PDB file of C-alpha atoms and ligand atoms in Angstrom:
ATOM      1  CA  UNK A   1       0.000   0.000   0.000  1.00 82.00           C
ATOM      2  CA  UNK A   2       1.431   3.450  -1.048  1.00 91.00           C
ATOM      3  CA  UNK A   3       2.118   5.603   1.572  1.00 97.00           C
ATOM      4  CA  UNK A   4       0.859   9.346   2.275  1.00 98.00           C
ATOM      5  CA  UNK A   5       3.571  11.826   3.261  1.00 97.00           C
ATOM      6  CA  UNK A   6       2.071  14.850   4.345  1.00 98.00           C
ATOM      7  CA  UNK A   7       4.978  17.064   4.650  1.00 96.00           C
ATOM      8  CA  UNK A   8       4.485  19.577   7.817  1.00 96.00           C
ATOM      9  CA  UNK A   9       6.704  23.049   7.536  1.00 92.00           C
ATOM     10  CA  UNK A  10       5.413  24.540  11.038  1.00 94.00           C
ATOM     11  CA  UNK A  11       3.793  26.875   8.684  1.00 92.00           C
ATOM     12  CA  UNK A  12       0.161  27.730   8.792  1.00 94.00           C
ATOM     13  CA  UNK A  13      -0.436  26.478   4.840  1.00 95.00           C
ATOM     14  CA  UNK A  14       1.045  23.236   5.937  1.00 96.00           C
ATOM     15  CA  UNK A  15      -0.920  22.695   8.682  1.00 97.00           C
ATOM     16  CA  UNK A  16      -4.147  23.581   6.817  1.00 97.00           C
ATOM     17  CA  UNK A  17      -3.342  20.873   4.122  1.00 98.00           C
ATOM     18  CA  UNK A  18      -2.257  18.463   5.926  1.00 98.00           C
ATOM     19  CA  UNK A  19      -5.503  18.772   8.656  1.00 97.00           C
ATOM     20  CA  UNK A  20      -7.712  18.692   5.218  1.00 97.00           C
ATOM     21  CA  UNK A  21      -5.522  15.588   3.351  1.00 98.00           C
ATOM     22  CA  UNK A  22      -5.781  13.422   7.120  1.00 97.00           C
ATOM     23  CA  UNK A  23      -9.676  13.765   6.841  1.00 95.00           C
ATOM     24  CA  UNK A  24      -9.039  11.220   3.876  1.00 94.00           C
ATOM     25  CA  UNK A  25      -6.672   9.790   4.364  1.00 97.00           C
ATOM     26  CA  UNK A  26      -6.074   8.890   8.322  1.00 97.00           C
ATOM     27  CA  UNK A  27      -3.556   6.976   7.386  1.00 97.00           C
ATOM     28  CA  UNK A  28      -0.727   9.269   6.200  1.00 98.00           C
ATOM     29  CA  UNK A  29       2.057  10.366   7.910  1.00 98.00           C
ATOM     30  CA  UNK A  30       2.744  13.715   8.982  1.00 98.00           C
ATOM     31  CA  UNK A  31       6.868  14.353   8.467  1.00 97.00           C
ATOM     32  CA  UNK A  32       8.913  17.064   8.677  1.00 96.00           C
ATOM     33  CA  UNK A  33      13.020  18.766   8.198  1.00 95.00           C
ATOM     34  CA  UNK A  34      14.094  19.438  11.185  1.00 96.00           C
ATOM     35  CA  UNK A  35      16.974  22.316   9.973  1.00 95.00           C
ATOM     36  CA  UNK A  36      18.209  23.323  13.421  1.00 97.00           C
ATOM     37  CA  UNK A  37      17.369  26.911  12.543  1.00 97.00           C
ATOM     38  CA  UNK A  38      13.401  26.992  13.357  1.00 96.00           C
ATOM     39  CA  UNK A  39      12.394  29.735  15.246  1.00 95.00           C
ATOM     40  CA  UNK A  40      11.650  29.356  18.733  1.00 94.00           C
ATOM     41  CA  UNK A  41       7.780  29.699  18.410  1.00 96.00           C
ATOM     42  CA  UNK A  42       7.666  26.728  16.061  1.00 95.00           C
ATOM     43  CA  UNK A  43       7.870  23.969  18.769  1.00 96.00           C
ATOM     44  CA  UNK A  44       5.044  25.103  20.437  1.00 97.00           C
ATOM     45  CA  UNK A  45       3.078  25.610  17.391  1.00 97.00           C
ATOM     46  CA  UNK A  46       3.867  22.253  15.665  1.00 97.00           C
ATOM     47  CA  UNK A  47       3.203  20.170  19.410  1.00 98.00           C
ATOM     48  CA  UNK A  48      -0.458  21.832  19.161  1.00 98.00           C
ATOM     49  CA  UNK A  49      -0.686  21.025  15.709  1.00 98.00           C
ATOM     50  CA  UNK A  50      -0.035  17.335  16.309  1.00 98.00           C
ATOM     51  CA  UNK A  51      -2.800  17.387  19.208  1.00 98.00           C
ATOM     52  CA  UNK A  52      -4.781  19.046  17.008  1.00 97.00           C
ATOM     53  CA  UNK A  53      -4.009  15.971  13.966  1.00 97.00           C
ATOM     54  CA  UNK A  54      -3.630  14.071  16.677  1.00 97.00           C
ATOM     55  CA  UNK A  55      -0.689  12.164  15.265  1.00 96.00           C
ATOM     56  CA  UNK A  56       2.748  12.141  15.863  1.00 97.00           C
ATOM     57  CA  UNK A  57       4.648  13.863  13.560  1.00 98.00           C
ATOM     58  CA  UNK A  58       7.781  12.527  12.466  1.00 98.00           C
ATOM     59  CA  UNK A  59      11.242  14.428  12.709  1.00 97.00           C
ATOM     60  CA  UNK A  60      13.775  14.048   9.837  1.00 97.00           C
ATOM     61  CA  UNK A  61      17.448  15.749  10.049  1.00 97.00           C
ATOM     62  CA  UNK A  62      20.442  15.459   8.195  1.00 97.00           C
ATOM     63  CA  UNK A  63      22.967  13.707  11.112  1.00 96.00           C
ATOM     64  CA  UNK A  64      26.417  15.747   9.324  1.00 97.00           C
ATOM     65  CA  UNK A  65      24.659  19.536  10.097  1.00 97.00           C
ATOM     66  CA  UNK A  66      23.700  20.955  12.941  1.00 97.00           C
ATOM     67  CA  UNK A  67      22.048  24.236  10.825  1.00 97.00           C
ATOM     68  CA  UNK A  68      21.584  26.211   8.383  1.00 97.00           C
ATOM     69  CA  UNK A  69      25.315  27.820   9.164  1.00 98.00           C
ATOM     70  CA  UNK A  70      27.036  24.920   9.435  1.00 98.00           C
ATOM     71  CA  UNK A  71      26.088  23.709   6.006  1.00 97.00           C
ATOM     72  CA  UNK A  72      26.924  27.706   4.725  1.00 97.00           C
ATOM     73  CA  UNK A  73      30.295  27.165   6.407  1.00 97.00           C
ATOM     74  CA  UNK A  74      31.068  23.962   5.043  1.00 97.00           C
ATOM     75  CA  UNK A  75      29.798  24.691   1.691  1.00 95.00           C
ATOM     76  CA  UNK A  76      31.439  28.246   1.622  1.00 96.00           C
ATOM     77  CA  UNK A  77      28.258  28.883  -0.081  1.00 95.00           C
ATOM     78  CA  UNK A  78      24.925  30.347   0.635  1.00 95.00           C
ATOM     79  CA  UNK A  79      22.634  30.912  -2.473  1.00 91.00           C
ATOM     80  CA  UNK A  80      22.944  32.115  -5.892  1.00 84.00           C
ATOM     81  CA  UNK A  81      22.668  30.713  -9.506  1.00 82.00           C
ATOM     82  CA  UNK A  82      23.567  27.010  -7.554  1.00 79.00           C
ATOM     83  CA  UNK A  83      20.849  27.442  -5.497  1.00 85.00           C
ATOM     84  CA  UNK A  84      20.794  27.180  -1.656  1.00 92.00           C
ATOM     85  CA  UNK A  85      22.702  24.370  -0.466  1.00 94.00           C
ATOM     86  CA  UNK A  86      21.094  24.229   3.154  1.00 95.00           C
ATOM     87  CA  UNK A  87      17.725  23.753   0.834  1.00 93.00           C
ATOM     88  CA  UNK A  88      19.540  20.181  -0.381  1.00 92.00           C
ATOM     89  CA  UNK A  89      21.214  19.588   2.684  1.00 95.00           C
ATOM     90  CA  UNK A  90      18.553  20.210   5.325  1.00 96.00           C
ATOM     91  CA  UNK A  91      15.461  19.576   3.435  1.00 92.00           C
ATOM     92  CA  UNK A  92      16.294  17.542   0.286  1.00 90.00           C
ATOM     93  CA  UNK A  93      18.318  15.031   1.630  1.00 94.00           C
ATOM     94  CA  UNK A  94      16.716  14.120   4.438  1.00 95.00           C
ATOM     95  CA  UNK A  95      13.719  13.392   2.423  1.00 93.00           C
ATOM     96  CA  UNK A  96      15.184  11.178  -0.272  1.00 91.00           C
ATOM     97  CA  UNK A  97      16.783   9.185   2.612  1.00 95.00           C
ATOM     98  CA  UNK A  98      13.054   8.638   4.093  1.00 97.00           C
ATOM     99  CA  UNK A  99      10.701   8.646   1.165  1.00 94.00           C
ATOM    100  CA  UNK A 100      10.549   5.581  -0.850  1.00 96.00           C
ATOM    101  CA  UNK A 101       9.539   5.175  -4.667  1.00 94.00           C
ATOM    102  CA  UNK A 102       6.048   4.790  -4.701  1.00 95.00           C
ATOM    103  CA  UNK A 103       4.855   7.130  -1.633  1.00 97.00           C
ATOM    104  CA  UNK A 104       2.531  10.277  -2.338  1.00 97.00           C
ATOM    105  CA  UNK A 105       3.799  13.747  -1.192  1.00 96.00           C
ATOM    106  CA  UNK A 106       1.598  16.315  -0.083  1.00 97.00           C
ATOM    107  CA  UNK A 107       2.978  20.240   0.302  1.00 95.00           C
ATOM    108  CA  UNK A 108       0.684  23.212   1.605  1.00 95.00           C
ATOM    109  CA  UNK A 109       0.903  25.031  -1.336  1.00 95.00           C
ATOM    110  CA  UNK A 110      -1.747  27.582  -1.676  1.00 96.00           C
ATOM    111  CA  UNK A 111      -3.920  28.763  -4.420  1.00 96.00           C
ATOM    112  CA  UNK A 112      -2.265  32.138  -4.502  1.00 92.00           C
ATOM    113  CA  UNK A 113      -0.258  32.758  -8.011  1.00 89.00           C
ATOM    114  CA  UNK A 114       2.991  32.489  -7.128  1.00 89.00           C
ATOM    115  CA  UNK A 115       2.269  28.948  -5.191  1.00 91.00           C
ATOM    116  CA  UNK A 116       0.629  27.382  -8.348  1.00 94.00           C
ATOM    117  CA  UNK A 117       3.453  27.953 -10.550  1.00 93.00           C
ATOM    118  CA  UNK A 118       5.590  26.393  -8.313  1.00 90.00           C
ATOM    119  CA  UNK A 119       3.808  23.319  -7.364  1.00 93.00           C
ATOM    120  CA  UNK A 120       3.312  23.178 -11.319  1.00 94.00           C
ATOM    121  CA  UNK A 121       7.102  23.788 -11.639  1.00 92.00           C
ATOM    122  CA  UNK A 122       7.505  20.783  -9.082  1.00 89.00           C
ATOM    123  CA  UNK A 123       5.389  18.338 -11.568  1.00 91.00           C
ATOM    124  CA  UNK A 124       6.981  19.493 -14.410  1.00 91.00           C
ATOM    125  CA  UNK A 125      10.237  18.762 -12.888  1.00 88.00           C
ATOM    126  CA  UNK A 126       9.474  15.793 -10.976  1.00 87.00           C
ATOM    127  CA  UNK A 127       7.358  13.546 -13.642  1.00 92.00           C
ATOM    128  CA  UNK A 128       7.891  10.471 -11.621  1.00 91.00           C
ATOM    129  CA  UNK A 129       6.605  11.907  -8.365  1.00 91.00           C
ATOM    130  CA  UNK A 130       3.174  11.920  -6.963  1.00 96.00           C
ATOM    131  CA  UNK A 131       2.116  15.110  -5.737  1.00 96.00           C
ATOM    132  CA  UNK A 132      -0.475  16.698  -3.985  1.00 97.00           C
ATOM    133  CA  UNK A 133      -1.588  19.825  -3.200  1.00 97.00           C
ATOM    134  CA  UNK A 134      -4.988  19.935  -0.846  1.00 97.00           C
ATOM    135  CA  UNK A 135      -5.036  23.994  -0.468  1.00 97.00           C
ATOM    136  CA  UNK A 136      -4.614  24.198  -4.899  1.00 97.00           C
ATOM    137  CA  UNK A 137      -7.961  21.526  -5.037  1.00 97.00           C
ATOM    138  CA  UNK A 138      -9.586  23.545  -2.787  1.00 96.00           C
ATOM    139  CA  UNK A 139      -8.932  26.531  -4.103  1.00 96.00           C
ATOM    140  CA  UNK A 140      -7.268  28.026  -0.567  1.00 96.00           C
ATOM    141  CA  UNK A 141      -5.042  30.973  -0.234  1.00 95.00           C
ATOM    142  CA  UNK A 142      -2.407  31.838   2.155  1.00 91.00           C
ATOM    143  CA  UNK A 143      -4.409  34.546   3.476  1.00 91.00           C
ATOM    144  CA  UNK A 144      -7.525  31.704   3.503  1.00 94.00           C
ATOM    145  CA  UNK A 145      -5.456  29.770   5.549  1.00 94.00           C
ATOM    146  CA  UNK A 146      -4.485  32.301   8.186  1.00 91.00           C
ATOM    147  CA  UNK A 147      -8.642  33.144   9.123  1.00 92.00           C
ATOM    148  CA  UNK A 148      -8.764  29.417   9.366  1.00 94.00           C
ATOM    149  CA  UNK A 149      -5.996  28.976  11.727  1.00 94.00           C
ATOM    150  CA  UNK A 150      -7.814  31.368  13.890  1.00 91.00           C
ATOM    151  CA  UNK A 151     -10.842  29.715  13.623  1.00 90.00           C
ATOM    152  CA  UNK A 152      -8.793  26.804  15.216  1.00 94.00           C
ATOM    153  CA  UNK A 153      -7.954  28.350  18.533  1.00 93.00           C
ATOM    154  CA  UNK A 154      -3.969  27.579  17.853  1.00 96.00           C
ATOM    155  CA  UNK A 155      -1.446  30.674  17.508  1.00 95.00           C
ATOM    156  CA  UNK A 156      -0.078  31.228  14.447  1.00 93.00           C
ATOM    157  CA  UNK A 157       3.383  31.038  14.898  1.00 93.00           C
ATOM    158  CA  UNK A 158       5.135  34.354  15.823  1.00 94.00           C
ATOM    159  CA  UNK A 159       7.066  34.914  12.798  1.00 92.00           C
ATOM    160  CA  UNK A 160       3.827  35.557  10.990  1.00 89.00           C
ATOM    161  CA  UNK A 161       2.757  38.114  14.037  1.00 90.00           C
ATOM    162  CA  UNK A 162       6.461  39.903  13.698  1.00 92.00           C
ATOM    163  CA  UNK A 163       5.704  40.241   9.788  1.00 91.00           C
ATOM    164  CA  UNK A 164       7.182  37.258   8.373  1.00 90.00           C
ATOM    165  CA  UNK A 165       5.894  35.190   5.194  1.00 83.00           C
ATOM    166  CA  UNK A 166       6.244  32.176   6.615  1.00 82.00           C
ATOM    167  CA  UNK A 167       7.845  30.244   9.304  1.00 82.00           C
ATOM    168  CA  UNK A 168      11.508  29.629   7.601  1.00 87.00           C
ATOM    169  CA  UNK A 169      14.620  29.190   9.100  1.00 93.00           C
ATOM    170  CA  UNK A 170      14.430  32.503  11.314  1.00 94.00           C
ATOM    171  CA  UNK A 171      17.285  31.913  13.567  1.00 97.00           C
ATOM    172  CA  UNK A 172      19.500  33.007  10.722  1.00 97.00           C
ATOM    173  CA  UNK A 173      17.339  34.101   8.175  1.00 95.00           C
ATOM    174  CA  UNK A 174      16.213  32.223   4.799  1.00 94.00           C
ATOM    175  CA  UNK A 175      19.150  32.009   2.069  1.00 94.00           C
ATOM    176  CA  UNK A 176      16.907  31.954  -0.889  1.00 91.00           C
ATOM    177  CA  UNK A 177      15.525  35.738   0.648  1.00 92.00           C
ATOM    178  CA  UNK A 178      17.028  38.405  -1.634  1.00 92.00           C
ATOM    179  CA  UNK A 179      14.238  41.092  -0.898  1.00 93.00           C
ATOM    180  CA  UNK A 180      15.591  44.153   1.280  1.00 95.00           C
ATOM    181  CA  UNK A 181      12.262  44.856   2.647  1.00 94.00           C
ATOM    182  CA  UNK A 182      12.427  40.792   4.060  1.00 94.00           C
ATOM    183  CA  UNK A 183      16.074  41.344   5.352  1.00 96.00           C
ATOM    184  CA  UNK A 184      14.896  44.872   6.559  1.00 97.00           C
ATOM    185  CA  UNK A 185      12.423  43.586   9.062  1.00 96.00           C
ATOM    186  CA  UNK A 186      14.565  40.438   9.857  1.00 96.00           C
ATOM    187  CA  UNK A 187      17.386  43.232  10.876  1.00 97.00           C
ATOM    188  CA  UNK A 188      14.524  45.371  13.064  1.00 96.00           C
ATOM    189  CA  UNK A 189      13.253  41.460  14.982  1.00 95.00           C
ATOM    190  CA  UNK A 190      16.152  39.967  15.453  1.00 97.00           C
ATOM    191  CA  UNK A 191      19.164  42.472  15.495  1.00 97.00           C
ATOM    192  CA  UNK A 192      21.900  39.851  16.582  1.00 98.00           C
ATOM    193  CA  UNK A 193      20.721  37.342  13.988  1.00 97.00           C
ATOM    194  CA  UNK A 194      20.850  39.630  11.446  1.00 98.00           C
ATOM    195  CA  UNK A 195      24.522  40.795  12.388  1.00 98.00           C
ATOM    196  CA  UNK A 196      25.688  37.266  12.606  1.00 98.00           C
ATOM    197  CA  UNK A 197      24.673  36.551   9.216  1.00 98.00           C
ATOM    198  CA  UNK A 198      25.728  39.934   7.577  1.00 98.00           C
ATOM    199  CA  UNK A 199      29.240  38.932   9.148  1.00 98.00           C
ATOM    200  CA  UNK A 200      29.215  35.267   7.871  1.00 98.00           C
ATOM    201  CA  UNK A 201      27.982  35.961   4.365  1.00 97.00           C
ATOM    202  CA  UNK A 202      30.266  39.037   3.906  1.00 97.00           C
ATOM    203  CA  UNK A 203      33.980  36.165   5.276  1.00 97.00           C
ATOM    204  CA  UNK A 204      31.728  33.610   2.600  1.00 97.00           C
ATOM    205  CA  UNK A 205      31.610  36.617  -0.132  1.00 96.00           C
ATOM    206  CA  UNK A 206      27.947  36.088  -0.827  1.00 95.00           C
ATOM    207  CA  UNK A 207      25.895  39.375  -2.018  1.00 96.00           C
ATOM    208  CA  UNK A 208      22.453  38.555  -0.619  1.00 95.00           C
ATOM    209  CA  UNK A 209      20.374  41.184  -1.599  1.00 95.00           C
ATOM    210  CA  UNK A 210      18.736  42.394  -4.411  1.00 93.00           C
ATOM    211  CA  UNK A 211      18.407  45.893  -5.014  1.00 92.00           C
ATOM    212  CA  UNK A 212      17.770  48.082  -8.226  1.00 89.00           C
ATOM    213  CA  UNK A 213      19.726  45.061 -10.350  1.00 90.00           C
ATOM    214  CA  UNK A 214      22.579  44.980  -8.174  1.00 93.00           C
ATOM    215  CA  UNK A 215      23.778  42.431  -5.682  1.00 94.00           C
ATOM    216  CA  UNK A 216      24.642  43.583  -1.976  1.00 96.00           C
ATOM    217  CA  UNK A 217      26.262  42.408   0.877  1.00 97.00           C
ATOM    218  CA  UNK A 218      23.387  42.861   3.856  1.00 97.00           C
ATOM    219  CA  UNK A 219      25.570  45.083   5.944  1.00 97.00           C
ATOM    220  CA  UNK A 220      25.053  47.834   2.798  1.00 97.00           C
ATOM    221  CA  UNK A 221      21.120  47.881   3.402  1.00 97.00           C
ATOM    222  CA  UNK A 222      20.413  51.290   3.988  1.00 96.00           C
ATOM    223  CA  UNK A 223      19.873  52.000   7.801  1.00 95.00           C
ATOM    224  CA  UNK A 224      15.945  53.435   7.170  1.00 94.00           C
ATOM    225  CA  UNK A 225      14.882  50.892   4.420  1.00 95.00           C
ATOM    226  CA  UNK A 226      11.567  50.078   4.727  1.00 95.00           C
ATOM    227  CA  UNK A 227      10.198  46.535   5.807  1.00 94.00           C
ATOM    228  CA  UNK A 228       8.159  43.747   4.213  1.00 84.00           C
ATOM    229  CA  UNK A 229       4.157  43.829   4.843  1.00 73.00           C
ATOM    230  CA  UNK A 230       2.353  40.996   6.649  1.00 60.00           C
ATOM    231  CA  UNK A 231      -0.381  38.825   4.723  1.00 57.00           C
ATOM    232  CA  UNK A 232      -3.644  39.642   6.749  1.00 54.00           C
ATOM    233  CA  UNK A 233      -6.171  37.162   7.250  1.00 49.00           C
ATOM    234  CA  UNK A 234      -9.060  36.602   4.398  1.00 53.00           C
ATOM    235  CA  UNK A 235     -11.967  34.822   5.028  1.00 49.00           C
ATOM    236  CA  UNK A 236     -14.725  34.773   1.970  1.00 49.00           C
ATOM    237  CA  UNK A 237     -17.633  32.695   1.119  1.00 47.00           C
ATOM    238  CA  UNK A 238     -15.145  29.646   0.008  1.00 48.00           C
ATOM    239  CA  UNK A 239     -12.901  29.615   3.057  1.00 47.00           C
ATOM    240  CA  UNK A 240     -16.383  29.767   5.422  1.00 48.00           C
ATOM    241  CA  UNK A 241     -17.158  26.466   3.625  1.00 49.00           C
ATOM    242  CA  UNK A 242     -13.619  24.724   4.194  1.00 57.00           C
ATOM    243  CA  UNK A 243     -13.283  26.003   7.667  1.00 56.00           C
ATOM    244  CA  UNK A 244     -16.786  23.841   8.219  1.00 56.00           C
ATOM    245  CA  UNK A 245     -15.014  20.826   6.590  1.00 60.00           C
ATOM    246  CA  UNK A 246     -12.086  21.684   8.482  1.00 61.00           C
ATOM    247  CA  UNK A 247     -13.801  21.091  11.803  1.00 59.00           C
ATOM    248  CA  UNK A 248     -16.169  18.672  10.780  1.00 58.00           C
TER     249      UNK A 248
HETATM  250  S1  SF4 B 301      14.164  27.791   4.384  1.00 75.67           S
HETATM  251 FE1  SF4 B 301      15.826  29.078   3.560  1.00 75.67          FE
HETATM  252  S2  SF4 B 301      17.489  28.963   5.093  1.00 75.67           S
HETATM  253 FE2  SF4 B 301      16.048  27.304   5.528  1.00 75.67          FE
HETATM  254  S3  SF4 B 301      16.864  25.515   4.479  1.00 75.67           S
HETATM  255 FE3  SF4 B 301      15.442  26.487   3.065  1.00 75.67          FE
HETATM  256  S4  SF4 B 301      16.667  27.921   1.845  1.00 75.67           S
HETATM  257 FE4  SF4 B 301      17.876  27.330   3.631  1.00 75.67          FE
END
């Protein structure tokens, strides 16, 4: 019997979709990358998510790195045309060591633009794969998902509170993130994380950001740059009728 891999991201999409695919399937299992540089929050939003699935969910984690700067150090690398290597090392590997040929993968991709594309992008690039995408069926947004969470009685995590797109890798900040307005706020949350990674990624000699066509180091963002907005809640006559499924 195939196996159902609902992959967890202490996220709030992730959460949604995989609360939505267990209604179905009971049987899956909930997994997740465990990349050593979670935020704080997240442990105490994923435990109440498990209550809330009621299943356990299952910790994966690449034994050779402790984080996301320990791969960066190793690596001398952090992101750029080669991609992110704490994505491979933290995330990718961990998986292909668990998951095995014929299991189904479902992600928490939502049904906002930018989410399609890439779940299509994963298909497309994956062919032997099966993938699912609950929140994309349903027709659920990010924002969708956050009135829903509400509805639950569980805190979002904190990152989302503080401004944050999601619930990535904040004790160091994401890799992939080129946006000044992202490493703007991430400087005005967490000043010492910010510093430690301006100071690592200027010794590794990786230009972060991304601003007006030119790469920067993140100890040249301007001192008054302004920061990323947060995605507010949305609830319409489609999410009222998933948040009844969702507690059914
Ligand atoms: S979320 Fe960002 S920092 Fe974390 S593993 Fe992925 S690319 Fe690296």
């Amino acid at each position: 019997m195939n196996r159902h891999l609902c992959w967890f991201s202490d996220g709030i999409a992730s959460a949604i979709a995989t609360k939505f695919y267990l209604r179905d399937h009971p049987d899956a299992l909930v997994v997740r990358c465990h990349t050593g540089a979670e935020d704080e929050d997240n442990e105490r939003f994923r435990n109440e998510c498990a209550r809330w699935f009621n299943r356990e969910i299952i910790t994966l984690k690449n034994p050779d790195f402790e984080d996301t700067y320990a791969v960066w150090d190793k690596r001398r690398y952090i992101s750029g045309v080669a991609g992110a290597p704490c994505t491979m090392e933290l995330k990718v590997t961990p998986r292909l060591a668990f998951q095995l040929p014929d299991d189904v993968h479902v992600f928490g991709y939502t049904f906002d633009g930018n989410d399609r594309k890439r779940f299509k992008a994963m298909g497309d690039n994956y062919p032997d794969l099966s993938i699912r995408a609950p929140l994309i069926e349903r027709e659920i947004t990010k924002a969708n998902c956050l009135a829903m969470m509400q509805d639950t009685g569980i805190s979002e995590p904190r990152s989302y509170a503080m401004g944050f797109p999601n619930a990535n890798c904040l004790q160091s900040g994401c890799a992939k993130a080129t946006s000044p307005r992202y490493w703007s706020l991430f400087r005005k949350v967490f000043p010492d994380r910010f510093t430690r990674t301006a100071a690592v990624s200027r010794e590794i000699g990786c230009r972060m950001l991304e601003m007006n066509d030119e790469r920067l180091f993140l100890d040249e963002l301007p001192a008054d740059y302004p920061t990323m907005n947060a995605v507010a809640p949305a609830c319409d006559f489609l999410c009222h009728i998933n948040g009844q499924d969702l507690a059914a």
